[in-house]
Amino acid sequence: MTAAPDWKAFRAAYLEDAGLGIALDLSRAAVDPPKGAAPPPDLEAALDAMAALEQGGVANPDEGRQVGHYWLRDPDLAPDAATAAAIRDTVAAVKAFAADVQTGRLTPPGGGHFGDLLLIGIGGSALGPQLADAVLATPDDPLRFHCLDNTDPEGFSRTLERLGNDLGRTLVVVVSKSGGTKETRNGMLAARAAWSAAGRSFPRQAVAVTGPGSELDVLAETEGWLRRFPLPDWVGGRTSQTSVVGLLPMALAGHDVDAFLDGARRMDAWTRSRPAAGNPAARMALAWHHLAGGRGARQMVVLPYRDRLERLSRYLQQLIMESLGKEKDLRGRTVHQGLTVYGNKGSTDQHAYVQQLRDGRDDIFVTFVRVLEDGGDAAAEVEPGVTAGDYLDGFLLGTRQALFEKGRGSLTLTLQRLDAATLGAIIALFERTVGLYASLVGINAYHQPGVEAGKRAAGEVIRLQARILAHLAREPGRFQGAAEIAAGANAAGEVETVFHVLRHLAAQPFRGVTRRPGSEPGGDTFALAAP
């Protein structure tokens, strides 16, 4: 093999907490930063900013909000007694509610026990619970996990059809902090329709997790839902897994929420440590800055070598990209910051895109995630003296070396085992790394103006669709081109969008919109069927 970093260099780049069962190896991260990279930033200043955040400073200046996900696993850090008490009360309420469901003290309207859990949410309200289910679920869980996390009618139907006759024993948890998230509302409406078609009462099987006084909160109170859990405005969606958003599904499925919170709390303690040289989050943030040039010049590929961690890359994609992908810095300057994240799992991806990672463009670095305890039938040999787990670890170490030989940087996160405490620690590690990295590059990690812009634009499209249908209804049966329809719908400058809306409308038979293909691109004509 090509030479690796010498042993002394490795030891200086290796951090481990034996109690947590987690180690971080940065010895393969010392590749040359991209051309034009920013100078090394001040880690100590970033740690100062993080300390101010934890003490209750306004960390999201655009919205004037505190950022308190660190308090969720250690209420003693909360800025006031009322907040600390509310955190403890919510955790106790979650555990009590889950116990009532699991023991049968709380039953479905028809009696018996709840056996399925349907979570309705999107983004951080779904990705964290989905990750936790993938990592922790067993065949013996008291409730089986299902999720509606999009506004896809086919996805709604497929999930609800899988529940089928079990609707009567399915507990529904609807998660939306604002209470107005359209994708979540649409999923809830689809579920309500399924419950109604089955002759069942949706409110008697529904739980709301939302901001106090929100549209969803008012609806749940008015209809008498089973329970309402409050979600404070200082908890962001992508950092909500240690809040009721993540804890409630975990507790209902029988997972150890106390161990999960303890793992996060212990990682928080480690990632507060100074000097920065012994702090894994600070070191990881600095490695990201070095490898990606402080401006996202390289992409991070997340490769966990364990099937149960397959969803980790999707979870980190939101946490990192929504937090770091910003046009403006805190001083209002245009910087177009970000760090692109993608990945799947090893060793699957050695047959997918490792070829390019090693021999293609020098625009990536890899975060390997390694689990030492194999689980399953770990002792079963596939060759004399060799197990499937040996091969899995060998593929990880071999791929890491193959990348290093070509000067491709990597970080390796090693976990002793996969359990609730480890999951909490992983989430806490990446949450703090993101916060520290944001400080290094001077951006607000806790707002998402681009996401809000997308929501506003989607609302405008829905309103445009209504104008298109109204225009077509004025002359039913008459075929018109997209430009004429756009003019009639007061959208002359949006002909392309009008064309795409018309194509979608014409694909739905119930809309009554007919399309006649044109002889050239964009030449289609459309009409609304006569009554």
Short mmCIF file of C-alpha atoms in Angstrom, two decimals:
data_model
loop_
_atom_site.label_atom_id
_atom_site.label_comp_id
_atom_site.label_asym_id
_atom_site.label_seq_id
_atom_site.Cartn_x
_atom_site.Cartn_y
_atom_site.Cartn_z
CA MET A 1 0.00 0.00 0.00
CA THR A 2 1.00 3.60 -0.57
CA ALA A 3 2.31 5.23 2.57
CA ALA A 4 -0.27 6.60 4.98
CA PRO A 5 0.23 9.46 7.44
CA ASP A 6 2.93 8.52 9.93
CA TRP A 7 1.90 7.20 13.32
CA LYS A 8 2.69 10.43 15.14
CA ALA A 9 0.59 12.45 12.70
CA PHE A 10 -2.24 9.93 13.02
CA ARG A 11 -2.26 10.16 16.81
CA ALA A 12 -2.41 13.96 16.64
CA ALA A 13 -5.40 13.73 14.27
CA TYR A 14 -7.34 11.06 16.19
CA LEU A 15 -9.91 11.95 18.86
CA GLU A 16 -11.80 9.40 20.94
CA ASP A 17 -14.27 9.28 23.80
CA ALA A 18 -14.25 5.71 25.05
CA GLY A 19 -17.32 6.27 27.23
CA LEU A 20 -19.38 7.42 24.27
CA GLY A 21 -17.85 4.78 22.03
CA ILE A 22 -17.08 7.32 19.31
CA ALA A 23 -13.83 8.26 17.60
CA LEU A 24 -12.99 10.77 14.85
CA ASP A 25 -10.00 10.22 12.58
CA LEU A 26 -8.88 13.33 10.68
CA SER A 27 -5.51 11.95 9.59
CA ARG A 28 -6.61 11.67 5.93
CA ALA A 29 -8.06 15.20 5.79
CA ALA A 30 -4.76 17.04 5.26
CA VAL A 31 -5.00 17.40 1.47
CA ASP A 32 -4.28 20.72 -0.20
CA PRO A 33 -7.24 23.12 -0.01
CA PRO A 34 -8.73 24.26 -3.34
CA LYS A 35 -7.03 27.12 -5.16
CA GLY A 36 -8.06 30.49 -3.77
CA ALA A 37 -9.14 29.00 -0.45
CA ALA A 38 -9.81 31.30 2.48
CA PRO A 39 -7.16 31.50 5.22
CA PRO A 40 -7.62 29.33 8.31
CA PRO A 41 -10.37 30.84 10.50
CA ASP A 42 -10.45 31.51 14.22
CA LEU A 43 -11.85 28.45 15.96
CA GLU A 44 -11.76 30.02 19.39
CA ALA A 45 -13.99 32.87 18.21
CA ALA A 46 -16.43 30.32 16.80
CA LEU A 47 -16.50 28.54 20.17
CA ASP A 48 -17.17 31.89 21.86
CA ALA A 49 -20.13 32.46 19.53
CA MET A 50 -21.46 28.99 20.28
CA ALA A 51 -21.21 29.63 24.03
CA ALA A 52 -23.20 32.85 23.61
CA LEU A 53 -25.86 30.93 21.67
CA GLU A 54 -26.19 28.34 24.42
CA GLN A 55 -26.52 31.08 27.01
CA GLY A 56 -29.62 32.41 25.24
CA GLY A 57 -28.22 35.00 22.85
CA VAL A 58 -30.18 35.79 19.70
CA ALA A 59 -28.49 33.48 17.23
CA ASN A 60 -31.00 34.00 14.42
CA PRO A 61 -30.94 37.79 13.97
CA ASP A 62 -33.19 37.77 10.88
CA GLU A 63 -36.08 36.44 12.96
CA GLY A 64 -34.95 37.74 16.37
CA ARG A 65 -34.94 34.21 17.74
CA GLN A 66 -32.93 32.25 20.22
CA VAL A 67 -31.67 28.84 19.15
CA GLY A 68 -32.16 26.33 21.94
CA HIS A 69 -31.82 22.78 20.70
CA TYR A 70 -28.86 22.30 23.06
CA TRP A 71 -31.15 23.01 26.02
CA LEU A 72 -33.41 20.12 25.00
CA ARG A 73 -30.92 17.52 26.24
CA ASP A 74 -29.68 19.59 29.18
CA PRO A 75 -32.44 21.84 30.56
CA ASP A 76 -30.02 23.23 33.15
CA LEU A 77 -28.52 25.26 30.29
CA ALA A 78 -31.82 26.97 29.50
CA PRO A 79 -31.74 30.75 30.03
CA ASP A 80 -34.58 30.75 32.57
CA ALA A 81 -36.38 28.42 34.95
CA ALA A 82 -39.64 28.48 33.00
CA THR A 83 -37.96 27.24 29.82
CA ALA A 84 -36.11 24.52 31.73
CA ALA A 85 -39.34 23.36 33.38
CA ALA A 86 -41.18 23.32 30.05
CA ILE A 87 -38.48 21.09 28.52
CA ARG A 88 -38.61 18.63 31.41
CA ASP A 89 -42.41 18.64 31.44
CA THR A 90 -42.57 17.89 27.72
CA VAL A 91 -40.18 14.94 27.98
CA ALA A 92 -42.17 13.56 30.92
CA ALA A 93 -45.42 14.03 29.00
CA VAL A 94 -44.01 12.25 25.94
CA LYS A 95 -42.92 9.25 28.01
CA ALA A 96 -46.22 9.12 29.90
CA PHE A 97 -48.25 9.30 26.69
CA ALA A 98 -46.15 6.56 25.07
CA ALA A 99 -46.57 4.37 28.15
CA ASP A 100 -50.34 4.85 28.03
CA VAL A 101 -50.39 3.78 24.37
CA GLN A 102 -48.12 0.77 24.88
CA THR A 103 -49.88 -0.56 28.00
CA GLY A 104 -53.37 -0.13 26.58
CA ARG A 105 -54.45 2.58 28.99
CA LEU A 106 -55.06 4.61 25.84
CA THR A 107 -56.81 2.54 23.19
CA PRO A 108 -58.18 3.06 19.68
CA PRO A 109 -61.91 3.84 19.46
CA GLY A 110 -62.70 0.20 18.63
CA GLY A 111 -60.66 -1.16 21.53
CA GLY A 112 -57.50 -3.24 21.50
CA HIS A 113 -54.06 -1.67 21.12
CA PHE A 114 -52.50 0.76 18.71
CA GLY A 115 -50.13 -1.18 16.46
CA ASP A 116 -49.06 1.34 13.83
CA LEU A 117 -47.75 4.90 13.90
CA LEU A 118 -48.31 7.25 10.95
CA LEU A 119 -46.13 10.35 11.11
CA ILE A 120 -47.15 13.24 8.85
CA GLY A 121 -44.48 15.89 8.40
CA ILE A 122 -41.79 17.14 6.06
CA GLY A 123 -38.15 18.19 6.22
CA GLY A 124 -36.80 18.08 9.75
CA SER A 125 -40.20 16.98 10.99
CA ALA A 126 -39.78 13.72 9.07
CA LEU A 127 -36.09 13.15 8.30
CA GLY A 128 -35.03 12.85 11.95
CA PRO A 129 -37.80 10.41 12.90
CA GLN A 130 -37.12 8.42 9.71
CA LEU A 131 -33.43 8.20 10.59
CA ALA A 132 -34.24 7.10 14.14
CA ASP A 133 -36.62 4.43 12.88
CA ALA A 134 -34.06 3.13 10.37
CA VAL A 135 -31.37 2.91 13.06
CA LEU A 136 -33.41 1.63 16.00
CA ALA A 137 -36.46 -0.27 14.72
CA THR A 138 -36.81 -3.96 15.52
CA PRO A 139 -39.54 -6.50 14.71
CA ASP A 140 -40.60 -6.31 18.35
CA ASP A 141 -41.41 -2.56 18.36
CA PRO A 142 -44.89 -2.00 19.84
CA LEU A 143 -45.80 0.34 16.96
CA ARG A 144 -44.66 0.03 13.35
CA PHE A 145 -43.52 3.29 11.79
CA HIS A 146 -44.99 4.80 8.60
CA CYS A 147 -44.58 8.30 7.20
CA LEU A 148 -46.20 10.77 4.80
CA ASP A 149 -43.43 13.26 4.03
CA ASN A 150 -44.44 14.75 0.69
CA THR A 151 -47.48 16.09 -1.13
CA ASP A 152 -47.50 13.20 -3.61
CA PRO A 153 -51.03 11.76 -3.99
CA GLU A 154 -49.64 8.44 -5.19
CA GLY A 155 -47.36 8.33 -2.13
CA PHE A 156 -50.36 9.06 0.09
CA SER A 157 -52.33 6.21 -1.47
CA ARG A 158 -49.53 3.68 -1.28
CA THR A 159 -48.83 4.34 2.40
CA LEU A 160 -52.49 4.40 3.39
CA GLU A 161 -53.17 1.23 1.38
CA ARG A 162 -50.36 -0.50 3.27
CA LEU A 163 -52.14 0.40 6.50
CA GLY A 164 -55.38 -0.93 4.99
CA ASN A 165 -57.46 -2.65 7.62
CA ASP A 166 -55.13 -1.38 10.33
CA LEU A 167 -56.41 2.21 10.14
CA GLY A 168 -58.49 1.56 13.22
CA ARG A 169 -55.35 0.76 15.24
CA THR A 170 -53.11 3.42 13.72
CA LEU A 171 -52.02 6.41 15.78
CA VAL A 172 -51.41 9.53 13.68
CA VAL A 173 -48.86 12.20 14.66
CA VAL A 174 -49.04 15.42 12.64
CA VAL A 175 -45.95 17.63 12.97
CA SER A 176 -45.81 21.25 11.83
CA LYS A 177 -44.37 24.05 13.96
CA SER A 178 -46.09 26.79 12.00
CA GLY A 179 -49.21 24.71 11.53
CA GLY A 180 -49.46 25.95 7.96
CA THR A 181 -46.97 23.79 6.05
CA LYS A 182 -48.85 22.84 2.89
CA GLU A 183 -47.24 19.44 2.34
CA THR A 184 -48.09 18.39 5.88
CA ARG A 185 -51.62 19.79 5.64
CA ASN A 186 -52.18 17.87 2.39
CA GLY A 187 -50.97 14.64 3.96
CA MET A 188 -53.27 15.20 6.90
CA LEU A 189 -56.24 15.79 4.56
CA ALA A 190 -55.45 12.57 2.69
CA ALA A 191 -55.33 10.67 5.97
CA ARG A 192 -58.59 12.25 7.16
CA ALA A 193 -60.26 11.19 3.91
CA ALA A 194 -59.04 7.61 4.38
CA TRP A 195 -60.33 7.55 7.95
CA SER A 196 -63.67 8.98 6.84
CA ALA A 197 -64.00 6.44 4.02
CA ALA A 198 -63.41 3.69 6.57
CA GLY A 199 -66.10 5.14 8.84
CA ARG A 200 -63.61 6.10 11.51
CA SER A 201 -62.99 9.24 13.56
CA PHE A 202 -59.65 10.80 12.65
CA PRO A 203 -59.48 13.18 15.67
CA ARG A 204 -59.82 10.27 18.11
CA GLN A 205 -56.61 8.77 16.73
CA ALA A 206 -54.64 11.97 16.07
CA VAL A 207 -51.91 13.86 17.92
CA ALA A 208 -50.58 17.32 17.00
CA VAL A 209 -47.00 18.53 17.49
CA THR A 210 -47.06 22.22 16.70
CA GLY A 211 -46.47 25.76 17.88
CA PRO A 212 -48.91 27.00 20.56
CA GLY A 213 -51.76 28.90 18.93
CA SER A 214 -50.92 27.75 15.40
CA GLU A 215 -53.55 26.83 12.83
CA LEU A 216 -52.92 23.15 13.56
CA ASP A 217 -53.05 23.72 17.32
CA VAL A 218 -56.42 25.44 17.03
CA LEU A 219 -57.79 22.68 14.80
CA ALA A 220 -56.64 19.94 17.16
CA GLU A 221 -58.13 21.71 20.16
CA THR A 222 -61.42 22.42 18.39
CA GLU A 223 -61.84 18.85 17.17
CA GLY A 224 -60.69 17.24 20.40
CA TRP A 225 -57.63 15.37 19.16
CA LEU A 226 -56.06 12.84 21.51
CA ARG A 227 -53.19 15.12 22.48
CA ARG A 228 -51.37 18.35 21.58
CA PHE A 229 -47.65 18.72 22.24
CA PRO A 230 -46.09 22.21 22.08
CA LEU A 231 -43.08 22.95 19.88
CA PRO A 232 -41.27 26.16 20.90
CA ASP A 233 -40.28 28.72 18.28
CA TRP A 234 -36.61 28.40 19.33
CA VAL A 235 -36.49 24.86 17.94
CA GLY A 236 -35.71 24.72 14.22
CA GLY A 237 -36.99 21.85 12.10
CA ARG A 238 -33.56 20.56 11.11
CA THR A 239 -32.40 20.60 14.74
CA SER A 240 -35.60 19.19 16.22
CA GLN A 241 -34.78 15.50 16.69
CA THR A 242 -34.08 15.92 20.41
CA SER A 243 -37.36 17.81 20.80
CA VAL A 244 -40.84 16.31 20.95
CA VAL A 245 -40.62 16.00 17.14
CA GLY A 246 -38.13 13.16 17.47
CA LEU A 247 -38.81 11.97 20.99
CA LEU A 248 -42.51 11.20 20.54
CA PRO A 249 -42.14 8.74 17.62
CA MET A 250 -39.13 7.16 19.33
CA ALA A 251 -40.97 6.72 22.63
CA LEU A 252 -44.08 5.34 20.92
CA ALA A 253 -41.91 2.78 19.12
CA GLY A 254 -40.43 1.71 22.45
CA HIS A 255 -36.96 3.21 21.99
CA ASP A 256 -34.92 4.57 24.89
CA VAL A 257 -35.38 8.35 24.75
CA ASP A 258 -33.42 8.85 27.97
CA ALA A 259 -30.38 7.12 26.47
CA PHE A 260 -30.83 9.11 23.26
CA LEU A 261 -30.87 12.42 25.13
CA ASP A 262 -27.97 11.31 27.31
CA GLY A 263 -25.86 10.51 24.25
CA ALA A 264 -26.58 13.96 22.83
CA ARG A 265 -25.85 15.63 26.17
CA ARG A 266 -22.52 13.85 26.54
CA MET A 267 -21.50 14.74 22.99
CA ASP A 268 -22.47 18.36 23.70
CA ALA A 269 -20.13 18.32 26.68
CA TRP A 270 -17.28 16.94 24.57
CA THR A 271 -17.88 19.43 21.76
CA ARG A 272 -17.80 22.37 24.17
CA SER A 273 -14.30 21.46 25.29
CA ARG A 274 -11.30 23.72 24.91
CA PRO A 275 -8.73 24.04 23.55
CA ALA A 276 -10.20 23.39 20.13
CA ALA A 277 -7.54 20.77 19.37
CA GLY A 278 -9.42 18.27 21.58
CA ASN A 279 -12.90 19.21 20.38
CA PRO A 280 -14.28 16.88 17.65
CA ALA A 281 -16.88 19.34 16.33
CA ALA A 282 -14.35 22.17 16.14
CA ARG A 283 -11.83 19.92 14.43
CA MET A 284 -14.44 18.61 12.00
CA ALA A 285 -15.62 22.15 11.18
CA LEU A 286 -12.03 23.18 10.50
CA ALA A 287 -11.54 20.08 8.30
CA TRP A 288 -14.64 21.00 6.27
CA HIS A 289 -13.29 24.52 5.89
CA HIS A 290 -9.87 23.26 4.82
CA LEU A 291 -11.10 20.57 2.43
CA ALA A 292 -13.76 22.75 0.79
CA GLY A 293 -11.75 25.96 0.80
CA GLY A 294 -14.11 27.80 3.14
CA ARG A 295 -16.60 28.21 0.30
CA GLY A 296 -17.88 24.73 -0.55
CA ALA A 297 -15.44 24.15 -3.41
CA ARG A 298 -15.57 20.43 -2.69
CA GLN A 299 -18.65 18.34 -1.97
CA MET A 300 -18.99 16.06 1.04
CA VAL A 301 -19.93 12.45 0.31
CA VAL A 302 -21.29 10.65 3.37
CA LEU A 303 -20.61 6.89 3.29
CA PRO A 304 -21.87 4.97 6.33
CA TYR A 305 -20.96 1.30 6.20
CA ARG A 306 -24.07 -0.14 7.77
CA ASP A 307 -27.55 -0.62 6.30
CA ARG A 308 -29.22 0.93 9.34
CA LEU A 309 -27.44 4.23 8.61
CA GLU A 310 -28.65 4.45 5.01
CA ARG A 311 -30.80 7.51 5.84
CA LEU A 312 -27.94 9.36 7.53
CA SER A 313 -26.84 11.11 4.34
CA ARG A 314 -30.37 12.42 3.69
CA TYR A 315 -30.64 13.67 7.26
CA LEU A 316 -27.25 15.40 7.05
CA GLN A 317 -28.10 16.80 3.64
CA GLN A 318 -30.85 18.92 5.15
CA LEU A 319 -29.01 19.76 8.35
CA ILE A 320 -25.91 20.94 6.50
CA MET A 321 -27.20 22.35 3.22
CA GLU A 322 -30.19 24.23 4.65
CA SER A 323 -27.97 25.65 7.38
CA LEU A 324 -24.93 26.58 5.28
CA GLY A 325 -26.38 27.32 1.85
CA LYS A 326 -26.72 31.11 2.14
CA GLU A 327 -26.49 34.02 -0.29
CA LYS A 328 -25.59 36.67 2.30
CA ASP A 329 -23.27 36.64 5.29
CA LEU A 330 -24.04 38.26 8.63
CA ARG A 331 -22.67 41.57 7.35
CA GLY A 332 -25.01 41.56 4.37
CA ARG A 333 -22.35 40.77 1.80
CA THR A 334 -23.09 38.40 -1.09
CA VAL A 335 -21.03 35.26 -0.44
CA HIS A 336 -23.03 32.31 -1.83
CA GLN A 337 -21.85 29.95 0.87
CA GLY A 338 -22.69 26.27 1.14
CA LEU A 339 -21.47 22.71 1.40
CA THR A 340 -23.04 20.15 -0.92
CA VAL A 341 -23.79 16.80 0.71
CA TYR A 342 -24.81 13.51 -0.84
CA GLY A 343 -24.28 9.82 -0.17
CA ASN A 344 -25.88 6.48 0.39
CA LYS A 345 -24.13 3.57 2.08
CA GLY A 346 -21.07 1.40 1.80
CA SER A 347 -20.19 -0.93 0.34
CA THR A 348 -23.07 -0.39 -2.09
CA ASP A 349 -21.54 2.83 -3.37
CA GLN A 350 -18.29 1.15 -4.27
CA HIS A 351 -20.33 -0.21 -7.16
CA ALA A 352 -21.94 3.17 -7.89
CA TYR A 353 -19.75 6.25 -7.68
CA VAL A 354 -16.46 5.48 -5.93
CA GLN A 355 -14.90 5.24 -9.39
CA GLN A 356 -15.48 8.96 -9.88
CA LEU A 357 -14.61 9.81 -6.29
CA ARG A 358 -11.15 8.33 -6.80
CA ASP A 359 -10.35 8.98 -10.45
CA GLY A 360 -12.69 11.76 -11.54
CA ARG A 361 -12.89 15.45 -10.73
CA ASP A 362 -11.11 16.55 -7.58
CA ASP A 363 -14.28 18.09 -6.15
CA ILE A 364 -15.17 15.79 -3.24
CA PHE A 365 -14.13 14.64 0.17
CA VAL A 366 -15.65 11.69 2.03
CA THR A 367 -16.99 11.20 5.52
CA PHE A 368 -16.82 7.49 6.30
CA VAL A 369 -18.96 6.16 9.15
CA ARG A 370 -17.75 2.89 10.61
CA VAL A 371 -19.49 0.64 13.19
CA LEU A 372 -17.23 -1.80 15.02
CA GLU A 373 -19.82 -4.21 16.44
CA ASP A 374 -21.23 -6.08 13.47
CA GLY A 375 -24.53 -7.29 14.88
CA GLY A 376 -26.67 -9.94 13.23
CA ASP A 377 -25.04 -13.32 12.86
CA ALA A 378 -21.61 -11.73 13.20
CA ALA A 379 -19.72 -14.99 13.63
CA ALA A 380 -20.99 -16.63 10.43
CA GLU A 381 -18.02 -17.16 8.10
CA VAL A 382 -18.19 -16.52 4.37
CA GLU A 383 -14.66 -17.88 3.92
CA PRO A 384 -12.43 -19.72 6.38
CA GLY A 385 -11.70 -17.25 9.17
CA VAL A 386 -13.52 -14.38 7.42
CA THR A 387 -17.01 -12.98 8.10
CA ALA A 388 -19.30 -10.71 6.09
CA GLY A 389 -18.55 -8.00 8.66
CA ASP A 390 -14.83 -8.40 8.02
CA TYR A 391 -15.47 -7.73 4.36
CA LEU A 392 -17.62 -4.70 5.15
CA ASP A 393 -14.88 -3.16 7.29
CA GLY A 394 -12.26 -4.16 4.75
CA PHE A 395 -14.13 -2.39 1.98
CA LEU A 396 -14.31 0.76 4.11
CA LEU A 397 -10.63 0.77 5.01
CA GLY A 398 -9.61 -0.19 1.50
CA THR A 399 -11.71 2.52 -0.14
CA ARG A 400 -10.34 5.06 2.32
CA GLN A 401 -6.81 4.08 1.35
CA ALA A 402 -7.61 4.05 -2.38
CA LEU A 403 -8.89 7.64 -2.09
CA PHE A 404 -5.85 8.70 -0.07
CA GLU A 405 -3.54 7.34 -2.76
CA LYS A 406 -5.07 9.85 -5.18
CA GLY A 407 -4.92 12.75 -2.73
CA ARG A 408 -8.65 12.67 -1.99
CA GLY A 409 -9.38 13.74 1.56
CA SER A 410 -11.58 11.91 4.03
CA LEU A 411 -12.75 11.86 7.62
CA THR A 412 -13.64 8.67 9.45
CA LEU A 413 -16.20 8.57 12.25
CA THR A 414 -15.97 5.27 14.16
CA LEU A 415 -18.83 4.06 16.36
CA GLN A 416 -18.50 1.20 18.79
CA ARG A 417 -22.14 0.24 18.28
CA LEU A 418 -25.46 1.52 16.94
CA ASP A 419 -27.95 2.27 19.69
CA ALA A 420 -30.07 5.16 20.94
CA ALA A 421 -27.22 6.83 22.83
CA THR A 422 -24.91 6.66 19.82
CA LEU A 423 -27.59 8.11 17.56
CA GLY A 424 -28.09 11.02 19.94
CA ALA A 425 -24.34 11.62 20.00
CA ILE A 426 -24.03 11.57 16.19
CA ILE A 427 -26.84 14.09 15.79
CA ALA A 428 -25.32 16.36 18.44
CA LEU A 429 -21.87 16.14 16.85
CA PHE A 430 -23.08 17.24 13.43
CA GLU A 431 -25.41 19.91 14.83
CA ARG A 432 -22.53 21.60 16.63
CA THR A 433 -20.15 21.16 13.70
CA VAL A 434 -22.64 22.97 11.48
CA GLY A 435 -23.01 25.80 14.00
CA LEU A 436 -19.26 26.21 14.37
CA TYR A 437 -18.66 26.09 10.62
CA ALA A 438 -21.30 28.79 10.12
CA SER A 439 -19.39 30.99 12.57
CA LEU A 440 -16.14 30.31 10.73
CA VAL A 441 -17.60 31.64 7.47
CA GLY A 442 -19.79 34.32 9.09
CA ILE A 443 -23.30 33.22 8.11
CA ASN A 444 -26.62 32.66 9.88
CA ALA A 445 -27.10 28.89 10.11
CA TYR A 446 -30.57 29.13 11.58
CA HIS A 447 -32.75 30.73 8.92
CA GLN A 448 -33.79 29.51 5.46
CA PRO A 449 -34.84 32.40 3.21
CA GLY A 450 -34.41 30.26 0.10
CA VAL A 451 -36.90 27.69 1.41
CA GLU A 452 -39.37 30.44 2.24
CA ALA A 453 -38.93 31.90 -1.25
CA GLY A 454 -39.76 28.49 -2.74
CA LYS A 455 -42.92 28.27 -0.64
CA ARG A 456 -44.04 31.73 -1.77
CA ALA A 457 -43.36 30.87 -5.42
CA ALA A 458 -45.35 27.63 -5.09
CA GLY A 459 -48.28 29.61 -3.70
CA GLU A 460 -48.10 31.95 -6.69
CA VAL A 461 -48.25 28.97 -9.07
CA ILE A 462 -51.37 27.64 -7.34
CA ARG A 463 -53.02 31.05 -7.68
CA LEU A 464 -51.98 31.19 -11.35
CA GLN A 465 -53.59 27.80 -11.91
CA ALA A 466 -56.88 29.14 -10.61
CA ARG A 467 -56.69 32.06 -13.08
CA ILE A 468 -55.92 29.66 -15.95
CA LEU A 469 -58.95 27.51 -15.17
CA ALA A 470 -61.13 30.58 -14.84
CA HIS A 471 -59.97 31.82 -18.24
CA LEU A 472 -60.62 28.46 -19.91
CA ALA A 473 -64.08 28.32 -18.32
CA ARG A 474 -65.09 31.52 -20.10
CA GLU A 475 -65.01 29.71 -23.46
CA PRO A 476 -65.33 25.99 -22.82
CA GLY A 477 -64.51 23.80 -25.77
CA ARG A 478 -62.30 26.39 -27.52
CA PHE A 479 -58.66 25.31 -27.91
CA GLN A 480 -56.03 27.93 -27.21
CA GLY A 481 -52.26 28.03 -27.10
CA ALA A 482 -50.24 28.71 -23.95
CA ALA A 483 -49.48 32.33 -24.93
CA GLU A 484 -53.15 33.18 -25.47
CA ILE A 485 -54.16 31.49 -22.23
CA ALA A 486 -51.37 33.29 -20.36
CA ALA A 487 -52.58 36.66 -21.66
CA GLY A 488 -56.15 35.85 -20.68
CA ALA A 489 -54.99 34.82 -17.19
CA ASN A 490 -53.05 38.07 -16.66
CA ALA A 491 -49.77 36.16 -16.88
CA ALA A 492 -48.36 37.27 -20.22
CA GLY A 493 -44.82 37.23 -18.82
CA GLU A 494 -45.16 33.65 -17.52
CA VAL A 495 -46.05 31.69 -20.66
CA GLU A 496 -43.59 28.89 -19.86
CA THR A 497 -45.07 28.34 -16.39
CA VAL A 498 -48.58 28.50 -17.85
CA PHE A 499 -47.61 25.82 -20.38
CA HIS A 500 -46.30 23.51 -17.64
CA VAL A 501 -49.41 24.05 -15.50
CA LEU A 502 -51.62 23.24 -18.48
CA ARG A 503 -49.71 20.02 -19.19
CA HIS A 504 -50.27 18.90 -15.60
CA LEU A 505 -53.96 19.84 -15.66
CA ALA A 506 -54.49 17.95 -18.92
CA ALA A 507 -52.94 14.80 -17.40
CA GLN A 508 -55.67 14.65 -14.73
CA PRO A 509 -58.92 13.34 -16.29
CA PHE A 510 -61.08 14.82 -13.56
CA ARG A 511 -59.96 18.37 -14.45
CA GLY A 512 -61.74 18.30 -17.79
CA VAL A 513 -58.81 19.95 -19.61
CA THR A 514 -58.04 18.47 -23.03
CA ARG A 515 -54.72 18.83 -24.82
CA ARG A 516 -54.08 18.70 -28.54
CA PRO A 517 -50.39 18.11 -29.29
CA GLY A 518 -48.81 20.73 -31.51
CA SER A 519 -46.54 20.18 -34.49
CA GLU A 520 -43.68 22.04 -32.84
CA PRO A 521 -42.35 22.45 -29.28
CA GLY A 522 -44.77 24.46 -27.18
CA GLY A 523 -47.40 24.35 -29.92
CA ASP A 524 -49.95 22.36 -27.89
CA THR A 525 -53.42 23.80 -27.47
CA PHE A 526 -55.79 23.29 -24.57
CA ALA A 527 -59.49 23.58 -23.85
CA LEU A 528 -61.84 23.01 -20.96
CA ALA A 529 -64.58 20.53 -21.73
CA ALA A 530 -67.97 22.04 -22.25
CA PRO A 531 -70.40 21.43 -19.38
#
